[in-house]
Coordinates of C-alpha atoms in Angstrom, one line a residue:
M96 CA 64.3 98.6 103.2
F97 CA 67.6 100.2 103.9
T98 CA 68.2 103.7 105.2
I99 CA 70.6 105.6 103.0
G100 CA 73.4 105.1 105.5
D101 CA 72.9 101.3 105.6
F102 CA 72.6 101.2 101.8
A103 CA 75.8 103.1 101.4
R104 CA 77.6 100.7 103.7
H105 CA 76.3 97.7 101.9
G106 CA 77.2 99.2 98.5
R107 CA 80.7 100.4 99.7
V108 CA 79.9 104.0 98.6
S109 CA 79.4 107.3 100.5
V110 CA 76.1 108.8 101.4
R111 CA 77.2 111.9 99.6
M112 CA 77.6 109.9 96.4
L113 CA 74.1 108.3 96.8
R114 CA 72.6 111.7 97.2
H115 CA 74.4 112.9 94.0
Y116 CA 73.1 109.8 92.1
D117 CA 69.6 110.7 93.2
A118 CA 70.0 114.3 92.2
V119 CA 71.1 113.4 88.6
G120 CA 68.5 110.7 88.3
L121 CA 70.9 107.8 88.1
L122 CA 69.8 105.9 91.2
R123 CA 66.5 107.0 92.8
P124 CA 65.6 105.9 96.4
A125 CA 62.8 103.3 96.5
H126 CA 61.0 105.5 98.9
V127 CA 61.3 109.0 100.3
D128 CA 59.5 109.8 103.6
P129 CA 57.3 112.8 102.7
Y130 CA 57.6 114.3 106.2
S131 CA 61.3 113.7 107.1
G132 CA 62.7 113.5 103.6
Y133 CA 64.6 110.4 104.6
R134 CA 65.7 108.2 101.7
Y135 CA 65.1 104.4 101.7
Y136 CA 66.5 101.8 99.3
Q137 CA 65.7 98.2 98.5
A138 CA 68.2 95.4 98.4
T139 CA 67.4 94.8 94.7
Q140 CA 68.8 98.3 94.0
L141 CA 72.4 97.1 94.9
A142 CA 72.6 95.5 91.4
R143 CA 72.0 98.8 89.7
L144 CA 74.5 100.5 92.1
N145 CA 77.2 97.8 91.3
R146 CA 76.7 98.5 87.6
V147 CA 77.0 102.3 88.1
I148 CA 80.3 101.9 89.9
A149 CA 81.6 99.3 87.4
L150 CA 80.7 101.6 84.4
K151 CA 82.3 104.6 86.1
D152 CA 85.5 102.6 86.6
L153 CA 85.4 101.8 82.9
G154 CA 85.7 105.6 82.3
F155 CA 82.1 106.4 81.3
T156 CA 80.6 109.7 82.4
L157 CA 77.5 109.6 84.6
D158 CA 75.3 110.6 81.6
Q159 CA 76.7 107.7 79.6
V160 CA 76.2 105.4 82.5
R161 CA 72.6 106.4 82.7
S162 CA 72.1 105.8 79.0
I163 CA 73.7 102.4 79.1
L164 CA 71.6 101.3 82.1
D165 CA 68.5 102.6 80.5
E166 CA 69.2 100.3 77.6
D167 CA 69.2 97.4 80.1
I168 CA 72.7 96.1 79.4
S169 CA 73.0 92.3 80.2
T170 CA 75.3 90.8 82.8
E171 CA 77.4 89.1 80.1
E172 CA 77.8 92.3 78.1
L173 CA 78.9 94.2 81.3
R174 CA 81.3 91.3 82.2
G175 CA 82.9 91.6 78.7
M176 CA 83.3 95.4 79.1
L177 CA 84.9 94.9 82.5
R178 CA 87.3 92.3 81.1
L179 CA 88.3 94.7 78.3
R180 CA 88.9 97.5 80.8
R181 CA 90.9 95.2 83.0
A182 CA 93.2 94.3 80.1
E183 CA 93.6 98.0 79.3
L184 CA 94.5 98.8 82.9
E185 CA 97.0 95.9 83.0
S186 CA 98.6 97.1 79.8
A187 CA 98.8 100.7 81.1
A188 CA 100.3 99.4 84.4
T189 CA 103.0 97.4 82.5
E190 CA 103.8 100.4 80.4
A191 CA 104.0 102.7 83.4
A192 CA 106.4 100.3 85.2
A193 CA 108.6 100.1 82.1
R194 CA 108.5 103.9 81.8
M195 CA 109.6 104.2 85.5
A196 CA 112.5 101.8 84.8
R197 CA 113.6 104.0 81.9
V198 CA 113.4 107.1 84.0
E199 CA 115.4 105.4 86.7
A200 CA 118.0 104.4 84.1
R201 CA 118.2 108.0 82.8
L202 CA 118.5 109.3 86.3
R203 CA 121.4 106.9 87.1
T204 CA 123.1 108.0 83.9
I205 CA 122.8 111.6 84.8
E206 CA 124.1 110.9 88.4
S207 CA 127.1 109.1 87.0
E208 CA 128.1 111.7 84.4
G209 CA 131.8 112.4 84.5
T210 CA 132.6 109.1 86.2
M211 CA 134.2 106.1 84.5
P212 CA 134.7 102.5 85.6
P213 CA 138.5 102.2 86.3
N214 CA 138.8 98.4 86.1
D215 CA 135.6 97.1 84.6
V216 CA 136.4 97.7 80.9
V217 CA 138.4 95.1 79.0
V218 CA 139.8 95.7 75.5
T219 CA 140.0 92.5 73.5
S220 CA 139.4 90.9 70.1
L221 CA 136.2 89.0 69.3
P222 CA 136.5 85.8 67.3
P223 CA 134.0 84.9 64.5
I224 CA 131.0 82.8 65.6
R225 CA 128.9 80.2 63.7
A226 CA 125.4 80.8 64.8
A227 CA 121.7 80.3 64.1
E228 CA 120.2 83.7 63.6
L229 CA 116.8 85.5 63.3
T230 CA 116.3 89.1 62.4
A231 CA 113.7 91.8 62.8
T232 CA 113.5 95.6 62.8
A233 CA 113.0 98.1 65.6
A234 CA 112.0 101.8 65.4
S235 CA 115.0 103.0 67.4
F236 CA 117.9 101.8 69.6
E237 CA 116.0 102.9 72.7
P238 CA 115.4 100.0 75.2
Q239 CA 111.6 100.4 74.9
D240 CA 111.9 99.7 71.2
I241 CA 114.6 97.1 71.3
G242 CA 113.2 95.0 74.2
P243 CA 109.9 94.0 72.5
V244 CA 111.8 92.9 69.4
I245 CA 114.9 91.1 70.7
G246 CA 113.1 89.1 73.4
P247 CA 110.7 87.3 71.1
L248 CA 113.5 86.7 68.6
F249 CA 115.5 84.8 71.2
D250 CA 112.4 83.0 72.4
E251 CA 111.7 81.8 68.9
L252 CA 115.3 80.8 68.4
C253 CA 115.4 78.7 71.6
R254 CA 112.1 77.1 70.8
R255 CA 113.2 76.0 67.3
L256 CA 116.6 74.8 68.5
D257 CA 114.9 72.7 71.2
D258 CA 112.5 71.3 68.6
A259 CA 115.5 70.4 66.5
G260 CA 117.4 68.8 69.4
T261 CA 120.2 71.2 68.8
T262 CA 122.3 72.3 71.9
P263 CA 123.8 75.8 71.8
V264 CA 127.6 75.9 72.1
G265 CA 127.7 79.5 73.5
P266 CA 125.6 82.4 74.9
G267 CA 123.2 84.3 72.8
V268 CA 124.5 87.4 70.9
A269 CA 122.4 90.4 70.0
R270 CA 123.7 92.7 67.2
Y271 CA 122.2 95.9 65.8
E272 CA 122.7 97.7 62.5
E273 CA 121.6 101.2 61.9
A274 CA 120.2 102.1 58.4
P275 CA 121.2 105.6 57.2
G276 CA 118.7 108.4 57.5
E277 CA 117.4 111.0 59.9
D278 CA 115.2 108.5 61.7
P279 CA 117.0 105.2 61.0
I280 CA 115.4 101.8 61.3
I281 CA 117.4 99.4 63.4
T282 CA 118.0 95.9 62.1
V283 CA 118.0 93.5 65.1
R284 CA 119.9 90.3 64.9
A285 CA 119.5 87.5 67.5
A286 CA 122.1 84.8 67.2
I287 CA 122.8 81.6 69.2
P288 CA 126.1 79.7 68.5
V289 CA 125.7 76.2 67.2
A290 CA 128.0 73.5 66.0
G291 CA 125.7 71.6 63.6
E292 CA 122.4 72.0 61.9
A293 CA 119.6 74.1 63.5
G294 CA 116.3 72.7 62.4
G295 CA 116.1 74.8 59.3
L296 CA 117.1 78.1 61.0
P297 CA 119.4 80.3 59.0
I298 CA 123.1 79.7 59.8
V299 CA 125.4 82.7 59.7
E300 CA 129.0 83.6 60.6
V301 CA 129.0 86.5 63.0
P302 CA 132.1 88.3 61.9
G303 CA 135.0 88.7 64.3
V304 CA 136.1 92.1 65.6
P305 CA 139.8 93.0 65.8
L306 CA 139.3 95.4 68.7
A307 CA 136.4 95.8 71.2
A308 CA 135.9 97.4 74.5
T309 CA 133.7 95.2 76.8
I310 CA 132.0 95.8 80.1
I311 CA 129.6 93.7 82.2
H312 CA 126.1 94.9 82.9
H313 CA 124.1 93.4 85.8
G314 CA 120.3 93.5 85.8
P315 CA 117.5 93.9 83.2
M316 CA 118.3 95.5 79.9
D317 CA 115.8 98.3 80.6
G318 CA 118.5 99.7 82.9
V319 CA 121.5 99.3 80.6
L320 CA 122.0 103.0 79.8
P321 CA 124.2 103.8 82.7
T322 CA 126.5 100.9 81.9
A323 CA 126.5 101.7 78.2
H324 CA 127.3 105.4 78.8
A325 CA 130.1 104.5 81.3
L326 CA 131.6 102.4 78.5
D327 CA 131.2 105.3 76.0
H328 CA 133.1 107.6 78.5
W329 CA 135.9 105.1 78.9
I330 CA 136.3 104.7 75.2
A331 CA 136.5 108.5 74.6
A332 CA 138.9 109.0 77.5
H333 CA 141.3 106.3 76.3
G334 CA 141.9 107.4 72.8
Y335 CA 139.4 105.1 71.0
R336 CA 136.3 105.7 68.8
P337 CA 133.3 103.4 68.7
V338 CA 132.5 101.7 65.4
G339 CA 128.8 100.9 64.9
L340 CA 126.5 99.7 67.7
A341 CA 127.5 97.5 70.6
R342 CA 126.8 93.8 70.8
E343 CA 125.1 92.3 73.8
V344 CA 126.1 88.8 74.9
S345 CA 123.7 87.1 77.4
L346 CA 126.1 85.4 79.9
D347 CA 123.2 84.6 82.3
C348 CA 119.5 85.2 81.9
P349 CA 117.4 83.5 84.6
A350 CA 113.7 84.1 85.0
D351 CA 114.5 86.9 87.5
T352 CA 115.7 89.8 85.3
T353 CA 117.4 91.5 88.1
A354 CA 119.9 88.6 88.1
W355 CA 120.7 88.9 84.4
V356 CA 124.4 89.2 83.4
T357 CA 125.1 90.8 80.0
E358 CA 128.4 91.7 78.4
L359 CA 128.4 94.8 76.2
Q360 CA 130.9 94.5 73.4
Q361 CA 131.6 97.8 71.6
P362 CA 133.8 97.5 68.5
I363 CA 136.4 100.3 68.5
I364 CA 139.4 101.7 66.6
A365 CA 142.3 103.8 67.9
V366 CA 142.0 107.5 67.2

């Protein structure tokens, strides 16, 4: 038999929590001394305590925990519930990290308002490109909507080009087209330049652009907003107007996204 203090230490919980579980009928002591009122627990009760803690971490209320335990849930069923909860928590953590990255990008954009890159913008023409291309749609042009679409498109392109034994002849190009409407759907186009056939992939000619303002972005595309807004400021300040949405050319995209190098190419016309 364990004293309540020893049982709490073995179960990695507080004595106060054990008293509460006793009060609500969730985990009764195996024995209570009728004279001193001291609570004593058996080692076999650790199994029920572990289930209580696990179910609480799944988000169940104590009343729900009691109902589940009274139904004598099996170890395999509990393991499945814990695995599901782990997947939910991992997904929430990933989304939270992405949200933080977007907040940081917005903050950097706000901090850089009114500033422009003096030497980083290059005005040039863009030649046409023969490329294998795949398309999909995104709900908006926001990074959180574009990222989950453009990444898999390029993954699929690379896989199919590898299967076909086709070697790209240039970096990947992402293009975006905005359908008219109050909440427009974005057509996402992922293209990789090729010289020959591409294993059945659609071959298109990415049209050339007479005039484009370009700037280099370093780092993951979740943080592209400050660079894109700096380019927008430069365009407005130098007597140009953007035409459509900017292209993104992946100059270098290693496994470490902080080392990505992407050129933003914004078609423009003189005002």
